[in-house]
Structures are given as C-alpha cells and as structure tokens.
Short mmCIF file of C-alpha atoms (C1' of nucleotides) in Angstrom, two decimals:
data_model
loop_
_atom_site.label_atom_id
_atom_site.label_comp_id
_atom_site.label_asym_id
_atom_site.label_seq_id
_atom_site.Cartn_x
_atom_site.Cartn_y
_atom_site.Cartn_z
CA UNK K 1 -68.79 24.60 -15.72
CA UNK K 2 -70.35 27.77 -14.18
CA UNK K 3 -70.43 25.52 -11.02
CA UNK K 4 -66.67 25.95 -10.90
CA UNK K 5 -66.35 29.42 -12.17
CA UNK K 6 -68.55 30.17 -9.17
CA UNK K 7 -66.51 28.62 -6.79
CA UNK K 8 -64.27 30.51 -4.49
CA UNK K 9 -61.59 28.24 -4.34
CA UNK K 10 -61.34 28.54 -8.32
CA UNK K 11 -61.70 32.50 -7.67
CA UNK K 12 -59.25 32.92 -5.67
CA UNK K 13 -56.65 30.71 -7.33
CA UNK K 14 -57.24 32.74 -10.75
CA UNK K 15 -57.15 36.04 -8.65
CA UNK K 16 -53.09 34.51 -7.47
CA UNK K 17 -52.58 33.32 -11.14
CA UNK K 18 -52.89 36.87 -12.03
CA UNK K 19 -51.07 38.87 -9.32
CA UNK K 20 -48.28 36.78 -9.97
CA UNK K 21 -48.77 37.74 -13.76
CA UNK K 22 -48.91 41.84 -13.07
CA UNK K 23 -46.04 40.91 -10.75
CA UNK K 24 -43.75 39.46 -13.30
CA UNK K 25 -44.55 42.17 -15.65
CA UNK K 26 -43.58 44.98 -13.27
CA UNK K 27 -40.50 43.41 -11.34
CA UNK K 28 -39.85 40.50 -13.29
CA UNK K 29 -37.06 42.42 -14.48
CA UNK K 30 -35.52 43.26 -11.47
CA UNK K 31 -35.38 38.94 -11.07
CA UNK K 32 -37.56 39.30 -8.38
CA UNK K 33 -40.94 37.33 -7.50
CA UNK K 34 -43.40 38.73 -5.15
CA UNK K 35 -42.21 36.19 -2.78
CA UNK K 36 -38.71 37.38 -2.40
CA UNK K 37 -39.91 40.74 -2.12
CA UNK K 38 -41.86 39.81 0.74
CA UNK K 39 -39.33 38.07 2.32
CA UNK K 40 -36.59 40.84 1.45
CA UNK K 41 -39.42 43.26 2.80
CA UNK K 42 -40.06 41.75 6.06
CA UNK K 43 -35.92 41.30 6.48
CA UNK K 44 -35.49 44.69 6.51
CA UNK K 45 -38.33 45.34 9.33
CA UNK K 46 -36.76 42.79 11.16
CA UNK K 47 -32.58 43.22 10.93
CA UNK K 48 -31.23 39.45 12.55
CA UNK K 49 -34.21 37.71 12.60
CA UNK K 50 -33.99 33.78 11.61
CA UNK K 51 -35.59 32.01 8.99
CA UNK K 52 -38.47 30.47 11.66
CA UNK K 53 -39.85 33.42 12.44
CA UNK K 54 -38.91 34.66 9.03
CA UNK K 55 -41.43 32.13 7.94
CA UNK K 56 -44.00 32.54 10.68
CA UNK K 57 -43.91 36.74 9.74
CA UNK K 58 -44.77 36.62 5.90
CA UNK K 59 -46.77 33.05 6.12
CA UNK K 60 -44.65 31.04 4.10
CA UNK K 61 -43.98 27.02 4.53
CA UNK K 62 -40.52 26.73 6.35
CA UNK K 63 -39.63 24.27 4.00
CA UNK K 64 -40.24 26.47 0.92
CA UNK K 65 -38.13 29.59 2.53
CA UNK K 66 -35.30 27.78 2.74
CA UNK K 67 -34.95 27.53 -1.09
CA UNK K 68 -36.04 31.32 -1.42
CA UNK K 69 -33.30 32.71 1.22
CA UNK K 70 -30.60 30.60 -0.40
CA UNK K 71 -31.75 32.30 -4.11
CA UNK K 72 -31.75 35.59 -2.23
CA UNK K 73 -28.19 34.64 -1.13
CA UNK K 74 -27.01 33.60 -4.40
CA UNK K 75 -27.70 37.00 -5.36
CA UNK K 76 -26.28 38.67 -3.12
CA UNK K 77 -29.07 40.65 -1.46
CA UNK K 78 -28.92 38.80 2.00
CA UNK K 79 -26.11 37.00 4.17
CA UNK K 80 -27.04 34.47 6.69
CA UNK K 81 -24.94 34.96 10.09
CA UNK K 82 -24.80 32.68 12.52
CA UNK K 83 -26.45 33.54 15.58
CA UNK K 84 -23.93 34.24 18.57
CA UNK K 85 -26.68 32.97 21.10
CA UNK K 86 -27.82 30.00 19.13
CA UNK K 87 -25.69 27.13 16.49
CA UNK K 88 -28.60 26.59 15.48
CA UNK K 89 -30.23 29.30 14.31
CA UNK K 90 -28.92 31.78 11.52
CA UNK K 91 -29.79 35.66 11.37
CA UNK K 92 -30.95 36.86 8.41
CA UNK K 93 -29.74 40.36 7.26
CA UNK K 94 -30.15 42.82 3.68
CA UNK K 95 -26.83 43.28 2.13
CA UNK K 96 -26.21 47.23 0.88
CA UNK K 97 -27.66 45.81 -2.79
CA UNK K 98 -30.52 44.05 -1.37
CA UNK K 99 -31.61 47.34 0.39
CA UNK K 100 -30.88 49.44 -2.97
CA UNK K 101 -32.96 46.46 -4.92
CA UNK K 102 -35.69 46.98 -2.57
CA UNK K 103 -36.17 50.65 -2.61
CA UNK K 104 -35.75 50.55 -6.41
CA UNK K 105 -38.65 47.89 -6.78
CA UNK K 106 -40.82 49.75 -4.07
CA UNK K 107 -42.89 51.91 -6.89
CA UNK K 108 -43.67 48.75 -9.10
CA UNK K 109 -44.46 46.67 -6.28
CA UNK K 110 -46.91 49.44 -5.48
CA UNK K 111 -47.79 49.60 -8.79
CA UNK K 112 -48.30 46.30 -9.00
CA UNK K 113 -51.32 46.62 -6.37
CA UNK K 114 -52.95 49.01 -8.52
CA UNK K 115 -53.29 47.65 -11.12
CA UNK K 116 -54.68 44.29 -9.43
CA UNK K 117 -57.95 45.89 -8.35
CA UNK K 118 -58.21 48.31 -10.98
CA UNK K 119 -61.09 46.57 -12.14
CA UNK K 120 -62.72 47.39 -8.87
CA UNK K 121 -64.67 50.51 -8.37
CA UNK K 122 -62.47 52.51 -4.90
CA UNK K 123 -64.88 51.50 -3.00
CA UNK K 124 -64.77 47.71 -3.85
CA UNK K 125 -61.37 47.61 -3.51
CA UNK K 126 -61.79 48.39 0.19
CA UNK K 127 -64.41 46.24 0.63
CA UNK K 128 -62.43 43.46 -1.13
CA UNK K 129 -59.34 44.35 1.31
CA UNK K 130 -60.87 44.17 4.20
CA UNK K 131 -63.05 40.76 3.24
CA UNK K 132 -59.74 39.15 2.02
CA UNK K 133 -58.35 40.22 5.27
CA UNK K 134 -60.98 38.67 7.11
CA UNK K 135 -61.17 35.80 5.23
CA UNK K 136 -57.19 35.19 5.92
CA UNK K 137 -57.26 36.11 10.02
CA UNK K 138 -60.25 33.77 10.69
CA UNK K 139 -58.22 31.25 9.04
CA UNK K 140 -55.20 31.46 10.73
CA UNK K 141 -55.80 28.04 12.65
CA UNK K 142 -55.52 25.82 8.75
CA UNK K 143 -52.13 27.58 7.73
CA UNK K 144 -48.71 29.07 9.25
CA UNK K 145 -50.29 31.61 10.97
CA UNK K 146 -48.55 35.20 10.58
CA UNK K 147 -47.21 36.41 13.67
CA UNK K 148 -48.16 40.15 13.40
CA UNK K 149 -46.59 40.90 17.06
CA UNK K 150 -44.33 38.65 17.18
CA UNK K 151 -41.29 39.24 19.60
CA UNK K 152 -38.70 39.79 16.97
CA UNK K 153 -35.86 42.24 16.59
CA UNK X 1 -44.92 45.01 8.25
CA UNK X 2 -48.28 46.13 7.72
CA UNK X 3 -47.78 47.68 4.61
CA UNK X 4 -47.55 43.88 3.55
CA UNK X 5 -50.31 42.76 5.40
CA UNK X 6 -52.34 44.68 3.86
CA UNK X 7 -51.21 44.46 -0.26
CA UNK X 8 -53.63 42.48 -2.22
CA UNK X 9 -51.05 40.33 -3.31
CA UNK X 10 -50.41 39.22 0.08
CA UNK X 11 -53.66 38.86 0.99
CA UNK X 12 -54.73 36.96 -2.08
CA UNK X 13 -51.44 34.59 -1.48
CA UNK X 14 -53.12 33.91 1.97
CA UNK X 15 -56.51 33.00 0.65
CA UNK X 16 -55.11 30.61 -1.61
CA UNK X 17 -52.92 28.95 0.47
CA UNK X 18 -55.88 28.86 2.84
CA UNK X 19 -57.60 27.15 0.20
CA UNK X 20 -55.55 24.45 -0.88
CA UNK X 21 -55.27 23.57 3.09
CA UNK X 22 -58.76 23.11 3.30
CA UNK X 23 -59.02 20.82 0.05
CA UNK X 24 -56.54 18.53 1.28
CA UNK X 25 -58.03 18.37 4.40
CA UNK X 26 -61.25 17.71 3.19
CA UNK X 27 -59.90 15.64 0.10
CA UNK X 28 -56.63 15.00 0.36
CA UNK X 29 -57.31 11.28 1.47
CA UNK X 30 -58.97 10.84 -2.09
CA UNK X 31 -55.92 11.45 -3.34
CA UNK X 32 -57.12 14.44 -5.76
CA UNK X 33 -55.64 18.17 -5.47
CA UNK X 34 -58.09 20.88 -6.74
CA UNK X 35 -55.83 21.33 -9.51
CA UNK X 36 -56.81 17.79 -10.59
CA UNK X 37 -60.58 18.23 -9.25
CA UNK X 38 -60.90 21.05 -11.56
CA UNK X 39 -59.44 19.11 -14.34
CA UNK X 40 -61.82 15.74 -13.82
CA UNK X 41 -64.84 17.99 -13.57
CA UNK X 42 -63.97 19.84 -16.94
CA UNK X 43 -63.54 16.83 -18.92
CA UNK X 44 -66.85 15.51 -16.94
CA UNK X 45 -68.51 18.35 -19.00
CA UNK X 46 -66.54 18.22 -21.99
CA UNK X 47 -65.82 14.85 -23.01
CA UNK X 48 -63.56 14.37 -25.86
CA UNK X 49 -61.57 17.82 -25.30
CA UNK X 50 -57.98 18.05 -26.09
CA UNK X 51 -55.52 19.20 -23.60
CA UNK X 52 -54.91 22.89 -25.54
CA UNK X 53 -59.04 23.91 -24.56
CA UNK X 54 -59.17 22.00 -21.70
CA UNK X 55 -56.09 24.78 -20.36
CA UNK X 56 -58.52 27.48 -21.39
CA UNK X 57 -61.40 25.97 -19.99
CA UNK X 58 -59.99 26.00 -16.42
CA UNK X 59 -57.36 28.82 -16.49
CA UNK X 60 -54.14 25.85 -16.66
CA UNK X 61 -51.33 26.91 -18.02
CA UNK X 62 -50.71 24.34 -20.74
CA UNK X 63 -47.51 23.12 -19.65
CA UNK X 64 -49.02 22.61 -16.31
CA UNK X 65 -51.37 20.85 -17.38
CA UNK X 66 -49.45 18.15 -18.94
CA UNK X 67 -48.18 16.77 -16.01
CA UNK X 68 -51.62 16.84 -14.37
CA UNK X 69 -53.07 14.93 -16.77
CA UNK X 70 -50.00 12.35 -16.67
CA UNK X 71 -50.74 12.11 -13.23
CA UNK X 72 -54.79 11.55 -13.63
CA UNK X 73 -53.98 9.25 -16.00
CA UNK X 74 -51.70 6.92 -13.89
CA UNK X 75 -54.30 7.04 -11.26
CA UNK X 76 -56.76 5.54 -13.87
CA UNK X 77 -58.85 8.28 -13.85
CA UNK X 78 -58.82 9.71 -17.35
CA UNK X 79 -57.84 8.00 -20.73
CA UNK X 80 -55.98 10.11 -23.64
CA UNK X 81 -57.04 8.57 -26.85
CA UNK X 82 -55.80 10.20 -30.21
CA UNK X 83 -58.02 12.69 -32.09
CA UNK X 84 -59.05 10.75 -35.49
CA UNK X 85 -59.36 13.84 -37.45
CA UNK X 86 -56.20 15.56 -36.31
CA UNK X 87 -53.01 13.29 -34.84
CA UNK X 88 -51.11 15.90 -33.06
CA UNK X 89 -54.46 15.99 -30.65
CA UNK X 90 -55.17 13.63 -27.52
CA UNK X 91 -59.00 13.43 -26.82
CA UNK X 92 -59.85 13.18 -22.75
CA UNK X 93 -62.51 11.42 -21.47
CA UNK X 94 -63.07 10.30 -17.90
CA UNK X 95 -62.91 6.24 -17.13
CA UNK X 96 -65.75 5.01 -14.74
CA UNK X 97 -63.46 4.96 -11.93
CA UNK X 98 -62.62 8.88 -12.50
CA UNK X 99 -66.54 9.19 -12.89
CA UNK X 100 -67.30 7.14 -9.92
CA UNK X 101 -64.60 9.58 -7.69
CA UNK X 102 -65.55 12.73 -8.87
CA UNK X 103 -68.94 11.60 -7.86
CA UNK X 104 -67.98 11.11 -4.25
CA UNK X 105 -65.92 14.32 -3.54
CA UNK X 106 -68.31 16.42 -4.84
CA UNK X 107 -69.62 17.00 -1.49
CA UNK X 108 -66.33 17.36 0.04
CA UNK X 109 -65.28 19.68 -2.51
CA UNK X 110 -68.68 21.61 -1.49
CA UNK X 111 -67.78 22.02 2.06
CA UNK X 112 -64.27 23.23 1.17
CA UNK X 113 -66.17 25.89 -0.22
CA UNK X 114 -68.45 26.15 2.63
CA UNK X 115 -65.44 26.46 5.38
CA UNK X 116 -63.52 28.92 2.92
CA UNK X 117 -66.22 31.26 3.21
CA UNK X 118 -67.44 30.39 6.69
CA UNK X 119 -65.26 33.21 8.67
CA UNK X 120 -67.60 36.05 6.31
CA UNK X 121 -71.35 37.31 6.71
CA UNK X 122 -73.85 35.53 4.44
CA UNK X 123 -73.76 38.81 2.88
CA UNK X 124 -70.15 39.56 3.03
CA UNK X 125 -69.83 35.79 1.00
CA UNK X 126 -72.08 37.14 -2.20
CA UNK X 127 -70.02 40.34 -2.17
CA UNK X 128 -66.53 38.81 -1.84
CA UNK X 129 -67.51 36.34 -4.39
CA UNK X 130 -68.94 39.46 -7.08
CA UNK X 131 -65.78 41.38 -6.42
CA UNK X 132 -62.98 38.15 -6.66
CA UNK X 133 -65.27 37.10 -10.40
CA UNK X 134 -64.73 40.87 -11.69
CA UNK X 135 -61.32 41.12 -10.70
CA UNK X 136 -60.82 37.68 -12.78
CA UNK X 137 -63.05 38.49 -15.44
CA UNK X 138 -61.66 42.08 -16.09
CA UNK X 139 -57.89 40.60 -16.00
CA UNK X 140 -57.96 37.99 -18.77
CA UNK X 141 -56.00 39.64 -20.73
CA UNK X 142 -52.85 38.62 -18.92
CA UNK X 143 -53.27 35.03 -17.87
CA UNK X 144 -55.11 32.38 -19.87
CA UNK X 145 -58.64 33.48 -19.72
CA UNK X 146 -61.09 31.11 -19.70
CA UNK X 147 -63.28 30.25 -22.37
CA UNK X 148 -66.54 30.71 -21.16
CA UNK X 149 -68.30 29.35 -24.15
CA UNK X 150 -65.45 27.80 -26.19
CA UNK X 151 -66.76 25.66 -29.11
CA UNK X 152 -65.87 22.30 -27.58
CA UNK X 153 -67.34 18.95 -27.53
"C1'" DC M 1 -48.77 21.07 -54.78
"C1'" DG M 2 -44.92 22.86 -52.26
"C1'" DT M 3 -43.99 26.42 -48.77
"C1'" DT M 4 -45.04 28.50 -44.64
"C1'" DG M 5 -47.01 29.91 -40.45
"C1'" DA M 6 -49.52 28.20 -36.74
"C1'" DA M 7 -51.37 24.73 -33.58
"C1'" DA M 8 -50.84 20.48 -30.11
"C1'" DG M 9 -47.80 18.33 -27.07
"C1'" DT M 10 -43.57 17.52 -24.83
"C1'" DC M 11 -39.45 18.69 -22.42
"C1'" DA M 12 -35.99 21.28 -19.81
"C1'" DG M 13 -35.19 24.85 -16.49
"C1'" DT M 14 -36.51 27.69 -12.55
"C1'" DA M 15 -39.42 28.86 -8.45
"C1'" DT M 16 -42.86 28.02 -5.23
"C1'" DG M 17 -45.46 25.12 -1.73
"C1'" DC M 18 -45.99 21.48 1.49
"C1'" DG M 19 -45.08 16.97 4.06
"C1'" DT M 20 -41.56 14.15 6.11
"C1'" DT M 21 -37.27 12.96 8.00
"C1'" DC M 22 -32.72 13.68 9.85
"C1'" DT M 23 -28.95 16.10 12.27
"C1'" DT M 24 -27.42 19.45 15.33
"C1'" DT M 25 -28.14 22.05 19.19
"C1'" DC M 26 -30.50 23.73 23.09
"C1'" DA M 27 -33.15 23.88 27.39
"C1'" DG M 28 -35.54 22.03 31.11
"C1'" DT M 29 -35.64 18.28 34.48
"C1'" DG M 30 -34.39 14.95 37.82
"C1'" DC E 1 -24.53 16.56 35.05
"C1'" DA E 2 -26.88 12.87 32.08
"C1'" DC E 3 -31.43 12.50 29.68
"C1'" DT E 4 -35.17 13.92 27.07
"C1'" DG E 5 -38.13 16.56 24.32
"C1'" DA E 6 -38.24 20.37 21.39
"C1'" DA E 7 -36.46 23.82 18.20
"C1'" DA E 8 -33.65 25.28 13.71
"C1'" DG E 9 -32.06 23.95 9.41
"C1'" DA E 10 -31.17 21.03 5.65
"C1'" DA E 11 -32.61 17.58 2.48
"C1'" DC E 12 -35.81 14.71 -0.20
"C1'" DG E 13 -40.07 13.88 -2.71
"C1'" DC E 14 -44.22 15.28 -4.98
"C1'" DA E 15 -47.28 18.72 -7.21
"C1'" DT E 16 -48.12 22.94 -9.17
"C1'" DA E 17 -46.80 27.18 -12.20
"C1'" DC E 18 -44.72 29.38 -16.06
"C1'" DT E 19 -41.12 30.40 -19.91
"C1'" DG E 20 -38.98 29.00 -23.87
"C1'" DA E 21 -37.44 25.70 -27.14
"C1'" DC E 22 -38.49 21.81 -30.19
"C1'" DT E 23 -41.13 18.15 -32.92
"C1'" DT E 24 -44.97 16.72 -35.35
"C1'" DT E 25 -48.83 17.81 -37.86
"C1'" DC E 26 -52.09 20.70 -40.08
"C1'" DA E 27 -54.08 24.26 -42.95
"C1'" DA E 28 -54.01 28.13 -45.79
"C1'" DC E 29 -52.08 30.27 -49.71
"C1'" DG E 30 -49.94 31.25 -53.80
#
DNA sequence: CGTTGAAAGTCAGTATGCGTTCTTTCAGTG
DNA sequence: CACTGAAAGAACGCATACTGACTTTCAACG
C-alpha cells in the first residue's frame, strides 16, 4: 500500500478531499462550495462576462458550470442577461445579495487557506504554492486551460 | 483574479483535475478510473477486506465507495462474498480477470505519475511530494484518514 | 438473556466533473 | 445573399463525493 500512499495522484486527490472538508466547515453554512465561490468571485472581476469564458477563467468543465450558475441563480446571487450583441450568449452578473454573500464569506474563505497548509512550516507553504502553481501552468495543454489575460470585461 | 489563482484550494483543484486527465488518458481505454485503480490495488493487498476498512484504507468515503465497488463488480473484476463470521459484512477479493488488469495498467498508472510530475525539477518532485504527504498526514482528522496499519486481512 | 448502542451496507438527495450531442445563432466566404 | 463551419448553451449519461436516514446484525452489559 505505501506504493499508493506515495503516489502523487493519490496525494493530491486526498489534499482536494480535504480542502473541500475545511471548506464545508467554514462556509458550508453560508450554502456555499468553494466552487461557487470561485465562480461568484471571478463574476464580480468580470461584470457581463458569459459562461464560456466564465469557464475558461476559473478552469471549470463548461458542462459542469452550467449546473453551478443555474444553483447560483436559484439563489438569487446572479441573473443571467442576455447579451444585446449575441442570442447566443448570456452575461453573467452578481445580484446586490450575491455581492453581500461574497464579502461576508471573504474572511472564511481566507480562513479556509490557512488552515489548509497549517501543517506546513511558512516557508513550505511557499514552496508548496509556487510548486502547485507550476505543476498546474505546465499542464495547461491536458485541461481547460485558465485564461489569466483573457480579453474579458 | 489572482487572488484565486493563487489560493491553495484553487491550485490543489487544478492538480487534481490535472490528474484525473492524465489517468484517463493513459488508462481510460482500460476502462478503470483511479478511483477504481486505487480500489483493485487495495483489495490486491488485502484480500478478504470488507468495504467499511477498505474506505479507510484508501481515504473513500464509504458511501462512495459502494457504488465503486458495484461498478468493479459488474465489470467482473472483484467478487463480494459474505463474511462467515459476521453477515452484515461482504468480503472482497479480486477475480483473475481483475488480477490479470491491474497487472497490465500498472505501468500506465506509473507514467501517469511520471507526466504529473514531469513539468517539476527532480528535486522540486521529492519536495512537492514531502510537503502534499504532510499536509495529508497532519489533516486526518477531518476526512477519513487512512489506516496506515489497520488490522486487516 | 433481553436491552441497547454501535457497526456494515444501502439508499436518497445534492453537487461536482467530464464527454457527447443537439439546437440556435453567428460570422466568414463565395 | 445562400452556405458552411464554428461558437454558446442546454441536455443527457456516467462516475465520483459526501450527508443523513434506515435496516440488519452484532456485541457488550446488566
């Protein structure tokens, strides 16, 4: 078994296990995951943007944001406007609650990082940021690549 | 946007997503997630476990794991045969055809690894891998922890 | 030996995550 | 301006994940 304890791919899906974990227990109570924080995050950098490059921004599946804007809706913390320019596409915006919701959850979110590499000394947490970070950008090619710069707004 | 970027969370969401896009690249013709890899490999080393240790063993959430096995099971793969000395149990033990697969994608499964780690340093691999076990290891208190050396089989 | 608390599995409900397909709409081209 | 290929969403299917409730069985205890 130590072959698989040892494995990266087993690492990192325990080290997701538990961020989701601290996550729940900080925010859960707001009924938010760390996914619709991201995306309510990134809506808010990027007033009118559409669920494509929504999805290209935060590296989620297209398929998958779909479900977690229409949540998001349901709840009243986004509306999705139809874009004047395009049928097609739909501009994503934060609703006066969603903003409130996300500057209330702001602290535990931070909070939340904390306490995931507590167990690291400071100066393995930067070491494991910037190693993760790595890890993800040389990567970009296998997965919806974020676009950091991407011409949005 | 960069304050996301650069949360562990997100990072750690990246690396895993990463992760299972390399696996089913590299294995996904097999048929076999690393969920179910994981699962075959455990029961490879513990033969006869129930489905309560074999959760702990690999960090599963128990429900989870349940329809994993159902799945493994339909592919022929494993066999869940009642415990004689305690009927709520299901022993698992792999059939030759689940031994005779997880025989071939173990080298797949090792160059999953390989590519996962390929964007860091030699050194930067050893380091990321020390730091991602003692963030696990010092957070089993709020997911499943493994059992390292659980009294089974 | 009967009661009781816990353990093993299952199931229902909710939320990702990804592949595939389909419709609608757009944009570039001849 | 008709045609074509691509983009944006929506929808479907499968596979994790996790919570909470529920059944069956066991084990410990008085």
């Amino acid at each position: 078994m130590q072959e698989i304890y040892g494995m990266p791919g087993h690492l990192i899906r325990r080290a997701h296990q538990i961020s989701g974990a601290l996550f729940a227990e900080e925010v859960g109570e707001h009924d938010l995951t760390s996914v619709q924080f991201s995306a309510l995050f990134a809506i808010r950098a990027y007033p009118g943007v559409d669920a494509t490059r929504l999805s290209a921004l935060i590296a989620f599946d297209r398929s998958t944001l779909g479900g977690v804007l229409e949540r998001l809706e349901a709840k009243d913390w986004i509306v999705r406007e139809p874009a004047p320019a395009d049928r097609r596409a739909k501009r994503l915006r934060l609703t006066p609650a969603g903003a409130d919701l996300l500057q209330e959850v702001e602290g535990p979110v931070r909070r939340v990082q904390e306490k995931l590499l507590a167990p690291l000394s400071p100066a393995d947490r930067a070491t494991f940021l910037r190693l993760a970070a790595q890890l993800a950008d040389l990567h970009n090619e296998v997965t919806p690549a974020p676009i950091r710069r991407a011409m949005v707004g």
